[in-house]
PDB file of C-alpha atoms and ligand atoms in Angstrom:
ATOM      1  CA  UNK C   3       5.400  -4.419 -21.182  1.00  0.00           C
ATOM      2  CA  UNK C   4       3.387  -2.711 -18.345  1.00  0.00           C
ATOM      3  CA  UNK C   5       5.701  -2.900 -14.573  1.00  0.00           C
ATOM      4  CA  UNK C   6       4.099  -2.464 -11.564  1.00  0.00           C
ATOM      5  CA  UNK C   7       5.799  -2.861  -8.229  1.00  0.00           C
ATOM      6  CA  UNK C   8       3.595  -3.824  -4.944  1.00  0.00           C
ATOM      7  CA  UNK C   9       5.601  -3.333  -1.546  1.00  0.00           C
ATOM      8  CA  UNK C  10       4.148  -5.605   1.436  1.00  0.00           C
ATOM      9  CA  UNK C  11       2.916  -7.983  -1.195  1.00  0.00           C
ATOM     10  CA  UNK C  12       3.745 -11.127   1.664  1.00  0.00           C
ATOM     11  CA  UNK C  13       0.560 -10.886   2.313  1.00  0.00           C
ATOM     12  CA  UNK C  14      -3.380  -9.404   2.976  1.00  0.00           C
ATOM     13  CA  UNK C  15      -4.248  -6.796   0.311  1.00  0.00           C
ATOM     14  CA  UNK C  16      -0.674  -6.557  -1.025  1.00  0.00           C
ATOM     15  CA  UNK C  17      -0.757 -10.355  -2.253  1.00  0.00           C
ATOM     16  CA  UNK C  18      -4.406  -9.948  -3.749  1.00  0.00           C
ATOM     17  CA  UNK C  19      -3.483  -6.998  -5.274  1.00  0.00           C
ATOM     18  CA  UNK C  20      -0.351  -9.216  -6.365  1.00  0.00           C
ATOM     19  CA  UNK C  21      -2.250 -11.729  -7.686  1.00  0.00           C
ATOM     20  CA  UNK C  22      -5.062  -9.241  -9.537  1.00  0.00           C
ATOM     21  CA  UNK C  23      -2.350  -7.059 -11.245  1.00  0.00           C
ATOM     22  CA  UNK C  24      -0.705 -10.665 -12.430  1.00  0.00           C
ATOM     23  CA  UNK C  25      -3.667 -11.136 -14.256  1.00  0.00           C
ATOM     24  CA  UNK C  26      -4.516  -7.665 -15.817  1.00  0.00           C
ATOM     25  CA  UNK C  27      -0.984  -8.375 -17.634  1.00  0.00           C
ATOM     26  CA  UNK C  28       1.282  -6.627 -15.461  1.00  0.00           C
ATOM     27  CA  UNK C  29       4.971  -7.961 -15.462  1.00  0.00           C
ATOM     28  CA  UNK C  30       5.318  -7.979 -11.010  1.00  0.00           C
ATOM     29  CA  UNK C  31       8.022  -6.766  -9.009  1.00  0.00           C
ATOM     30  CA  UNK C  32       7.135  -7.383  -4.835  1.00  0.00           C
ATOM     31  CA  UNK C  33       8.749  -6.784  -1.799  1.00  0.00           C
ATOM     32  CA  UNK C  34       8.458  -7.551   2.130  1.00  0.00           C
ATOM     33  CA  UNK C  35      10.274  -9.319   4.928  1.00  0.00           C
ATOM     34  CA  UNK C  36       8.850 -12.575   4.697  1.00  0.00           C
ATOM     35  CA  UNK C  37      10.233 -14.011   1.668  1.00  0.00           C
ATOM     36  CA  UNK C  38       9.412 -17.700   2.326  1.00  0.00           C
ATOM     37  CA  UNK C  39       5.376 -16.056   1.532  1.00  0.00           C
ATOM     38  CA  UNK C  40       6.941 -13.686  -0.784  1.00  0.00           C
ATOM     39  CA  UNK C  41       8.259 -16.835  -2.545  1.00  0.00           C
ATOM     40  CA  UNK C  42       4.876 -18.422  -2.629  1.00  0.00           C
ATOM     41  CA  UNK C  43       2.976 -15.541  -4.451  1.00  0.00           C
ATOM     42  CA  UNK C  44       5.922 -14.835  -6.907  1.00  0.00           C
ATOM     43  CA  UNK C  45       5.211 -18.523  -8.033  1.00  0.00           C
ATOM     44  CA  UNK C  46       1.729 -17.949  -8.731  1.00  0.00           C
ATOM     45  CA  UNK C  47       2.075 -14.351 -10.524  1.00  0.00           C
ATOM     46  CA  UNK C  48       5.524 -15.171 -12.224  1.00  0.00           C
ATOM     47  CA  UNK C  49       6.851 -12.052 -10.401  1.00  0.00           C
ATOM     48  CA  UNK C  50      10.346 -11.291  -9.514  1.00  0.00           C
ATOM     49  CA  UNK C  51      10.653 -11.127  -5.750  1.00  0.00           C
ATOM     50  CA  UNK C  52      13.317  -9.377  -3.514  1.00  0.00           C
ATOM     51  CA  UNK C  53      13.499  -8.542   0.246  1.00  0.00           C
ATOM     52  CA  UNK C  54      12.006  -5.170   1.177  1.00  0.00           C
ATOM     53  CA  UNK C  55      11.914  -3.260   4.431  1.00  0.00           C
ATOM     54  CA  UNK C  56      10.434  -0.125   3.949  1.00  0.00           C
ATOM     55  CA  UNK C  57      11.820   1.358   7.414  1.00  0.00           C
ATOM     56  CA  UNK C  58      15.417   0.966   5.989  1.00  0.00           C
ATOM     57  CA  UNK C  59      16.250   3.455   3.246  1.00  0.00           C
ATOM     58  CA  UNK C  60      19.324   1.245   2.292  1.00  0.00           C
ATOM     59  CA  UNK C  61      16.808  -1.549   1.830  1.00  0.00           C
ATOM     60  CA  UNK C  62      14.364   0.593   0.002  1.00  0.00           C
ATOM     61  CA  UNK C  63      16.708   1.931  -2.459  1.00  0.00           C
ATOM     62  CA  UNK C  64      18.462  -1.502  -3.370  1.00  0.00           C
ATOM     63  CA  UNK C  65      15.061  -2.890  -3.934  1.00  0.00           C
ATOM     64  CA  UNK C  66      15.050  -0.339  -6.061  1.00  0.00           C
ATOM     65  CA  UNK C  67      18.160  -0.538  -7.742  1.00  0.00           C
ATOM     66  CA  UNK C  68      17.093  -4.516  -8.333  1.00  0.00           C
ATOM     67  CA  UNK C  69      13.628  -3.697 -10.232  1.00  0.00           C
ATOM     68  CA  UNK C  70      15.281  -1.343 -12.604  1.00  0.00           C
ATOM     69  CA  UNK C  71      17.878  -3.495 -13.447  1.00  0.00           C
ATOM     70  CA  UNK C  72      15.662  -6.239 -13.903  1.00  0.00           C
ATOM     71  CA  UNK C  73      12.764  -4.091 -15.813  1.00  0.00           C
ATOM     72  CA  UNK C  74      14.299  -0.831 -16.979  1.00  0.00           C
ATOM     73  CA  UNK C  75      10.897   0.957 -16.536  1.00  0.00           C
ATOM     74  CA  UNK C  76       8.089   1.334 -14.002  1.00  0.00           C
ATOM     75  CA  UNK C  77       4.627   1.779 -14.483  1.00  0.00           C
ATOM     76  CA  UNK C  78       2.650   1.209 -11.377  1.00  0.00           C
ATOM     77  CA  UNK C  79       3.643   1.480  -7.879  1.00  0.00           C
ATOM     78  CA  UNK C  80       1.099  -0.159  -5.282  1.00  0.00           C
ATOM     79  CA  UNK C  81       2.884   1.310  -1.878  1.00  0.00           C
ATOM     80  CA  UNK C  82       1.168  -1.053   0.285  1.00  0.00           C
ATOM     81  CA  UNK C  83       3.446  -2.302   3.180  1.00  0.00           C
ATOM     82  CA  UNK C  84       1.835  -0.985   6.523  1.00  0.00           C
ATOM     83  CA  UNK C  85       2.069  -2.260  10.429  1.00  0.00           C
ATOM     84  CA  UNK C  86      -0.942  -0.952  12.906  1.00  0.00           C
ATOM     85  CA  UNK C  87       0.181  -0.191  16.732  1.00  0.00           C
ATOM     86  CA  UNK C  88      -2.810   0.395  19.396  1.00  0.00           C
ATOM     87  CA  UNK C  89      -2.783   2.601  22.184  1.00  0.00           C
ATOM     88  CA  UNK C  90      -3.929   6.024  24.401  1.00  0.00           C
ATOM     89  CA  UNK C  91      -1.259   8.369  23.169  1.00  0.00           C
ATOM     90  CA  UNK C  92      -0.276   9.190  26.511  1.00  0.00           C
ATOM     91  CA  UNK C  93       0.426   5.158  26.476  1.00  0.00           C
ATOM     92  CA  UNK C  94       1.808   3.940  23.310  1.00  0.00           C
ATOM     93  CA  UNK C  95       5.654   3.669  23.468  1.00  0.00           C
ATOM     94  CA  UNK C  96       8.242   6.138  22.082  1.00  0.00           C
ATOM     95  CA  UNK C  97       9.561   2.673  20.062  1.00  0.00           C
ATOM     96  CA  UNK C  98       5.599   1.810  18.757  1.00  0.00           C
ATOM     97  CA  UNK C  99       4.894   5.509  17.928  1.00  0.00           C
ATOM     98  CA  UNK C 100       8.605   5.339  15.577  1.00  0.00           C
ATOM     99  CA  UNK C 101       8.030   1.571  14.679  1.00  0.00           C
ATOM    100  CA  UNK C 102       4.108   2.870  13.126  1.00  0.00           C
ATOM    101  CA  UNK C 103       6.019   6.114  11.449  1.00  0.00           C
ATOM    102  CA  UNK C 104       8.796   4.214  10.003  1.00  0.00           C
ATOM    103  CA  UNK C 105       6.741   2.283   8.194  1.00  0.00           C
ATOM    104  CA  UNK C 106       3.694   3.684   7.613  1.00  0.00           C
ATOM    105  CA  UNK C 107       4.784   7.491   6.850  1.00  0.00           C
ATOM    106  CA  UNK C 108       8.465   7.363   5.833  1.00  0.00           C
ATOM    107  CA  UNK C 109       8.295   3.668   4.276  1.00  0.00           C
ATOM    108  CA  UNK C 110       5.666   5.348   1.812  1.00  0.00           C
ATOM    109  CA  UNK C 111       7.807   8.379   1.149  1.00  0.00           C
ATOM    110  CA  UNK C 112      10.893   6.387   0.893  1.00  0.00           C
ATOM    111  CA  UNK C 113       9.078   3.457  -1.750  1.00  0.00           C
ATOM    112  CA  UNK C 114       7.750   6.829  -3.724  1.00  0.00           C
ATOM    113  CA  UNK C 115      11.098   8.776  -3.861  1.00  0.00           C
ATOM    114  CA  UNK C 116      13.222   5.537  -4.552  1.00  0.00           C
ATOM    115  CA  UNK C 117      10.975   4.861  -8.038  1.00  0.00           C
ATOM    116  CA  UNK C 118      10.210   8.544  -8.770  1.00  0.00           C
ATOM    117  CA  UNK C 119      12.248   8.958 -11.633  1.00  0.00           C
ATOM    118  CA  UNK C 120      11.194   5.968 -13.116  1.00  0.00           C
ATOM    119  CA  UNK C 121       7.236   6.839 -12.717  1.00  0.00           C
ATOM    120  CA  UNK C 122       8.220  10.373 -14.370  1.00  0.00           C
ATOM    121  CA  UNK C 123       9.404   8.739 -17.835  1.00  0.00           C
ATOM    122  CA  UNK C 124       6.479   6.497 -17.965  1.00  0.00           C
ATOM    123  CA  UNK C 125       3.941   8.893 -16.469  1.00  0.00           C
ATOM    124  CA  UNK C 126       2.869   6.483 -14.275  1.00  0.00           C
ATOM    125  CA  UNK C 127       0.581   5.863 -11.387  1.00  0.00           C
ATOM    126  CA  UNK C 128       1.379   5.351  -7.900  1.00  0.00           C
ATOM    127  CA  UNK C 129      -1.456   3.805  -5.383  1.00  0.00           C
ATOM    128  CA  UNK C 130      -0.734   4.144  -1.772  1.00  0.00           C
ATOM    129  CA  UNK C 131      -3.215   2.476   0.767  1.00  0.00           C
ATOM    130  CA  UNK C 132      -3.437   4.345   3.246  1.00  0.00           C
ATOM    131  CA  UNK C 133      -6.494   4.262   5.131  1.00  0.00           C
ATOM    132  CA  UNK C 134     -10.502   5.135   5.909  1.00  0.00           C
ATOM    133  CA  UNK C 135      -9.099   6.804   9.024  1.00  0.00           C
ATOM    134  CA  UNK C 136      -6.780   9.241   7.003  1.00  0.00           C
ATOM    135  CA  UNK C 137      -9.179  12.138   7.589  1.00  0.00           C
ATOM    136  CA  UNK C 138     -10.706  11.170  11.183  1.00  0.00           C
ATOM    137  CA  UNK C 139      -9.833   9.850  14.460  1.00  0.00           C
ATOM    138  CA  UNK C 140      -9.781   6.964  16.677  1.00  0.00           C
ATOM    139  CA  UNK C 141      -9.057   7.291  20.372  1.00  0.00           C
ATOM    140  CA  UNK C 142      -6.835   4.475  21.407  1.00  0.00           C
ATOM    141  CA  UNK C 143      -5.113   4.628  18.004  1.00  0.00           C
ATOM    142  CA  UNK C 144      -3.518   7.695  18.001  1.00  0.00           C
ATOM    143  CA  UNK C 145      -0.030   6.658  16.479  1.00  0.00           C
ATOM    144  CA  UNK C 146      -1.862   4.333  13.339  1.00  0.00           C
ATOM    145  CA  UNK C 147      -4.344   7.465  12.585  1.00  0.00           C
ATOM    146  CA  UNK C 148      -1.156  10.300  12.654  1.00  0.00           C
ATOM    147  CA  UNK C 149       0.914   7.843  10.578  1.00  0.00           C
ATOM    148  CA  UNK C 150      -1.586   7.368   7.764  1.00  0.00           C
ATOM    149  CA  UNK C 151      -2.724  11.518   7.978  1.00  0.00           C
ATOM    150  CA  UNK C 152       0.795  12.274   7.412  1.00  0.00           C
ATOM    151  CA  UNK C 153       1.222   9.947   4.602  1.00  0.00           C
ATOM    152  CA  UNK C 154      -2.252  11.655   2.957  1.00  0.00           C
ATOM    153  CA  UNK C 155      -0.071  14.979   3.410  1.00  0.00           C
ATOM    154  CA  UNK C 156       3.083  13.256   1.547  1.00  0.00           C
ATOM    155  CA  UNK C 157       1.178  11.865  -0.971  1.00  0.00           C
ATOM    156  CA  UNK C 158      -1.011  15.455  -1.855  1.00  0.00           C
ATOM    157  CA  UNK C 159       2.506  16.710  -1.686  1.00  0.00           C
ATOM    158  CA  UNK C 160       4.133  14.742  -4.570  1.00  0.00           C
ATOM    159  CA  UNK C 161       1.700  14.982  -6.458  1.00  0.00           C
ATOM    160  CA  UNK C 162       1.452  18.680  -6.496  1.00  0.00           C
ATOM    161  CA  UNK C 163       5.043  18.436  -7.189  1.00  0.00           C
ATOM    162  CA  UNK C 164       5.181  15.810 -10.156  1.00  0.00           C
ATOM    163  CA  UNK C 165       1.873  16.602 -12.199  1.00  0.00           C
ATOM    164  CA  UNK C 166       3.406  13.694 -14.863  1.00  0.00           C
ATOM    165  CA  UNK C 167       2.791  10.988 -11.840  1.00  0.00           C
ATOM    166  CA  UNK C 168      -0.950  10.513 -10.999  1.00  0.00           C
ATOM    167  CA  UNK C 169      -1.093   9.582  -7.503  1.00  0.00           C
ATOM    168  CA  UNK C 170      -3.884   7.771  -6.109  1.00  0.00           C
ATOM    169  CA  UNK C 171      -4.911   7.666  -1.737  1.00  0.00           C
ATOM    170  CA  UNK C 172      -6.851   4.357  -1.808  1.00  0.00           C
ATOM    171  CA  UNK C 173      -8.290   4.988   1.963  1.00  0.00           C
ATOM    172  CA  UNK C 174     -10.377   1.044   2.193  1.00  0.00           C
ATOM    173  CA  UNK C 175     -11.995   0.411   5.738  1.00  0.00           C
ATOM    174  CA  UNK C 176     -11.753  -2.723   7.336  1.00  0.00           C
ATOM    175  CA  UNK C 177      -9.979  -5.863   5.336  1.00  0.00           C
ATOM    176  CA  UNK C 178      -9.822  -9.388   6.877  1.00  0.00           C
ATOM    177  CA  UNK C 179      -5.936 -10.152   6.977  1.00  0.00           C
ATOM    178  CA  UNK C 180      -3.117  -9.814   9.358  1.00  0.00           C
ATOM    179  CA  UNK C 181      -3.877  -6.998  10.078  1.00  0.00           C
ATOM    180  CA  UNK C 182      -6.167  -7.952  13.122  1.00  0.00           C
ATOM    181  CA  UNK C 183      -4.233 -10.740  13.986  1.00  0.00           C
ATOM    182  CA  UNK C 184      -5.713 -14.056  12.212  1.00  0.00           C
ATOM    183  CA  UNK C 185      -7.815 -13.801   9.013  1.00  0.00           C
ATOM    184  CA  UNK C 186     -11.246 -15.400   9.169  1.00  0.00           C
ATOM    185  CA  UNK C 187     -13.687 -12.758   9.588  1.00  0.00           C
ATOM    186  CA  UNK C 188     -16.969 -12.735   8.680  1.00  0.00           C
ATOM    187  CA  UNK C 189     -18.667 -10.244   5.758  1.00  0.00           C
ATOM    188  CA  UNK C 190     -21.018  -9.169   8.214  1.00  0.00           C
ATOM    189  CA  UNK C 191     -18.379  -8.309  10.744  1.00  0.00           C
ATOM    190  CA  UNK C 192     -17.993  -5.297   8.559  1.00  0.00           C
ATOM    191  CA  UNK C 193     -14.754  -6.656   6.991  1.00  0.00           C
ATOM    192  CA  UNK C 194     -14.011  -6.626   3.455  1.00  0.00           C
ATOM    193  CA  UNK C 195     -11.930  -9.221   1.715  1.00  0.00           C
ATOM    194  CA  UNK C 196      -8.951  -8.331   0.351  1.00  0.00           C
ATOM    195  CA  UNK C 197      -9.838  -9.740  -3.311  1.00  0.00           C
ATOM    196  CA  UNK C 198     -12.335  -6.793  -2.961  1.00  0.00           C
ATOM    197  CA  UNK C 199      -9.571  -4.415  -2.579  1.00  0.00           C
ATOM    198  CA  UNK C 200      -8.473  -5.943  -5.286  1.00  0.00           C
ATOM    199  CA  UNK C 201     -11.203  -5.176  -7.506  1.00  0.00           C
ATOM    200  CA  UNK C 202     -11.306  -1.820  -6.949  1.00  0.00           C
ATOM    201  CA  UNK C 203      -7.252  -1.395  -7.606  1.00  0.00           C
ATOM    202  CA  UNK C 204      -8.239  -3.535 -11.307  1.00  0.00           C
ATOM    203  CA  UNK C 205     -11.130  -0.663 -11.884  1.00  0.00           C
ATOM    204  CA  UNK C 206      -8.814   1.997 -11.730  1.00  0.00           C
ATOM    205  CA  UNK C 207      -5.525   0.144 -13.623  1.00  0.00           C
ATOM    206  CA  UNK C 208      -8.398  -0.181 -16.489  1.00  0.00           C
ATOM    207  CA  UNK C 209      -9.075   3.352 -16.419  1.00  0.00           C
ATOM    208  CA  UNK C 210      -7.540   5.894 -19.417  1.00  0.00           C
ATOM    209  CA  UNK C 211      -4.341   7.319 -18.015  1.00  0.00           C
ATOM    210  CA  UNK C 212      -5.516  11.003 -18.904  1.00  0.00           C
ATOM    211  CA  UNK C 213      -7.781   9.918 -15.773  1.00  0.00           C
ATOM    212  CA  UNK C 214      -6.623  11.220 -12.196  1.00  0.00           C
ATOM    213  CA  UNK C 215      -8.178   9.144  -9.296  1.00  0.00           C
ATOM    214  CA  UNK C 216      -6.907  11.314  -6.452  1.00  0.00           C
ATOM    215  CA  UNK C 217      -8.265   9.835  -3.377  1.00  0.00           C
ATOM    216  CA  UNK C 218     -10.718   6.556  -3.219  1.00  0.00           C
ATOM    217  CA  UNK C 219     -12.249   5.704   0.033  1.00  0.00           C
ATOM    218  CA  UNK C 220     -14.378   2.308   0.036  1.00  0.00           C
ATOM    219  CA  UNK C 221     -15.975   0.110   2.394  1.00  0.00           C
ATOM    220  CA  UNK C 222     -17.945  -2.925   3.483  1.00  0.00           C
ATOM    221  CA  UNK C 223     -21.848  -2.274   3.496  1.00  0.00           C
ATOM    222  CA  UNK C 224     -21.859  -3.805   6.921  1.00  0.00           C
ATOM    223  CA  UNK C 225     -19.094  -0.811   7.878  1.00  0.00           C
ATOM    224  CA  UNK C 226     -21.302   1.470   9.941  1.00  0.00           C
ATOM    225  CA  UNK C 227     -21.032   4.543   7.594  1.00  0.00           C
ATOM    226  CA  UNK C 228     -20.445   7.057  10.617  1.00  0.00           C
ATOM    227  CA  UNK C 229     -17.750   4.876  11.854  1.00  0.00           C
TER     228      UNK C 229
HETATM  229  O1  NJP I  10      -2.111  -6.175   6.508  1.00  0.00           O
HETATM  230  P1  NJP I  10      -1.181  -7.496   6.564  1.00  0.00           P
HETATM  231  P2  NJP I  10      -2.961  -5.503   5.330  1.00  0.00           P
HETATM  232  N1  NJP I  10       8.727  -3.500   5.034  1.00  0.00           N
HETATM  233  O2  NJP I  10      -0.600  -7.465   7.911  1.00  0.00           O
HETATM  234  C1  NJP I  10       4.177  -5.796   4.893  1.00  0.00           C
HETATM  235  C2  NJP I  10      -3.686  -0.777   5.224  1.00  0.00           C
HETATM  236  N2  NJP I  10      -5.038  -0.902   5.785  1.00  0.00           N
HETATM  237  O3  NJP I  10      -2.860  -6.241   4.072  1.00  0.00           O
HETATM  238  O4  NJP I  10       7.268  -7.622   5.709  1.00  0.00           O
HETATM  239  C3  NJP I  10       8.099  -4.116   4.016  1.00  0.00           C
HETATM  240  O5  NJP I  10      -1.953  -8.690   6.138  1.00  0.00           O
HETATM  241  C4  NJP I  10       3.946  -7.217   5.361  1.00  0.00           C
HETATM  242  O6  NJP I  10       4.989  -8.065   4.910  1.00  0.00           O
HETATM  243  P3  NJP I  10       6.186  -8.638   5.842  1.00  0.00           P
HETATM  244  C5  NJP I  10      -2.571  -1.008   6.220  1.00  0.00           C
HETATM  245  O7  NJP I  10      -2.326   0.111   7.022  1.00  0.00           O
HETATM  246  C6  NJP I  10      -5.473  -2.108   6.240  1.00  0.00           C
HETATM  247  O8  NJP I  10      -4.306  -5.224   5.886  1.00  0.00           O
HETATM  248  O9  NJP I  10       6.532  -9.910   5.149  1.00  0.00           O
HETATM  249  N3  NJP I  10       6.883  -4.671   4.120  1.00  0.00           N
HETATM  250  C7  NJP I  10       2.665  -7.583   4.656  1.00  0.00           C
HETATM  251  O10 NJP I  10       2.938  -8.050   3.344  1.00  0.00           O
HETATM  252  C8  NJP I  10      -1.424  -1.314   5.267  1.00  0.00           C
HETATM  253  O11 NJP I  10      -0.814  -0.113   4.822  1.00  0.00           O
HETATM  254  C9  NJP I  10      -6.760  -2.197   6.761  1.00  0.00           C
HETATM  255  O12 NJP I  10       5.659  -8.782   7.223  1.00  0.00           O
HETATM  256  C10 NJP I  10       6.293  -4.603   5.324  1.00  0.00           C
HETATM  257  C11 NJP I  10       1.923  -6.267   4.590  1.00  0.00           C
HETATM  258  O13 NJP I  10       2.889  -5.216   4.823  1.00  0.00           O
HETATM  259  C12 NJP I  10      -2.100  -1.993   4.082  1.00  0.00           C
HETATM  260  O14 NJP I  10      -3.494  -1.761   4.232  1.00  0.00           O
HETATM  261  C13 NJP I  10      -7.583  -1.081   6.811  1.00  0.00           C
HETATM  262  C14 NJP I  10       6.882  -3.976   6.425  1.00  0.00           C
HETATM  263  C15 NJP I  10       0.861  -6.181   5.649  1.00  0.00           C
HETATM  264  O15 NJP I  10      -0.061  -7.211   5.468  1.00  0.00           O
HETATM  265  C16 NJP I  10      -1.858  -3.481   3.988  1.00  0.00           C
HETATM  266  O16 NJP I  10      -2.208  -4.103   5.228  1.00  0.00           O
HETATM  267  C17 NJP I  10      -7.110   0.111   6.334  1.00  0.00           C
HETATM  268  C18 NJP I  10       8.160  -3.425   6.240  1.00  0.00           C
HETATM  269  N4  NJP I  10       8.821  -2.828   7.248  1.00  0.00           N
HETATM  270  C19 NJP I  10      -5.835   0.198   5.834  1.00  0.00           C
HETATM  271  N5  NJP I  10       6.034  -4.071   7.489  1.00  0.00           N
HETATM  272  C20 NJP I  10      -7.318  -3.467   7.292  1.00  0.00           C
HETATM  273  N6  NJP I  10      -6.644  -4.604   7.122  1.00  0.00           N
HETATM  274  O17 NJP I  10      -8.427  -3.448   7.868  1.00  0.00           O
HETATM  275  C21 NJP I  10       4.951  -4.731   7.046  1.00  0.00           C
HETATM  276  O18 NJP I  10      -7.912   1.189   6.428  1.00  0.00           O
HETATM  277  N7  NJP I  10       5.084  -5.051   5.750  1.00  0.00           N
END
């Protein structure tokens, strides 16, 4: 039995990915808030489902405590769950700039440490989505771009400390979800599904696990490249 756990799986690329890793075979444990939509994907990918907030370390580590009770082992961790906040830095709020951190940064670290020493005994694989923007800028999202750099430094960091755990930045560009408010963007918009994302986290699940994917950044064709 192969165990992955996807965090933010409510929704956007965390469900597809959900519902792709359902089908490679993977017995799912997922996480969010919402668990009226958590509820809804667990029924289609036979997963077991528990309430996750990845700002709360108490939360974090009794989802934890739940999967490895229920599973015993871990094979695959999709740290997913991520919020966006806008603004000029000399704007955005001290409570936006946290709220972004919280999540984005410390949720990551928090999701990584809490299954850890289950990923060790398996030698498993961890896939955080961070971001296109990991390694670049964008005025007017100042908070967003730190949070997701720092998590790039986290995740280099563990996995210079854990060689056993392969650790995988999956940096996509832009993906039609929640993310932007309604879904319902076009192709040509530059967006990218997030079945695509999908796709690309089945490719590398399929690959030999004396393979290290270290960083993956993908995006639409219609994405300007120098964006
Ligand atoms: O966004 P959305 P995406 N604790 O809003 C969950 C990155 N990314 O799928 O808790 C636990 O549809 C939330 O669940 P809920 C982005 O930075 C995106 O696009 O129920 N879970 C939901 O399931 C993020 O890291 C784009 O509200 C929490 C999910 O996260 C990842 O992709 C581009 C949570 C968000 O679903 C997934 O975002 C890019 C918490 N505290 C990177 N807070 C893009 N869309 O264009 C939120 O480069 N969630």
């Amino acid at each position: 039995m192969k165990v992955a756990v996807v965090t933010g799986a409510s929704k956007g690329i965390g469900r597809a990915v959900s519902l792709a890793l359902a089908k490679e075979g993977y017995s799912l444990a997922i996480g969010a808030r919402s668990l009226d939509l958590l509820e809804e994907v667990a029924e289609k990918t036979n997963a077991f489902y528990s309430f996750l907030d990845v700002s709360k370390e108490d939360s974090v580590n009794q989802f934890a405590q739940k999967v490895l009770k229920r599973f015993g082992r871990v094979d695959l961790l999709v740290a997913n769950a991520g919020i966006g906040v806008g603004g000029r830095l000399d704007e955005v709020s001290d409570e936006d700039f946290e709220r972004v951190l919280q999540v984005n940064t410390l949720g990551l670290w928090r999701s990584i440490k809490a299954f850890l020493p289950a990923l060790k005994k398996s030698r498993g694989l961890v896939i955080a989505v961070t971001s296109d923007i990991s390694t670049r800028l964008i005025p007017g999202s100042g908070a967003y771009v730190a949070s997701k750099w720092a998590a790039r430094a986290i995740l280099r960091t563990f996995q210079i400390e854990n060689p056993e755990v392969r650790f995988l930045e999956l940096r996509p560009g832009a993906v039609d979800t929640h993310f932007y408010g309604k879904p319902g963007r076009r192709r040509e918009e530059g967006f990218m599904k997030p079945e695509d994302v999908a796709e690309v986290v089945r490719a590398i699940v399929r690959l030999p696990n004396h393979v290290r994917v270290e960083e993956l950044m993908f995006r639409s064709i219609y994405q300007d490249p120098e964006y």
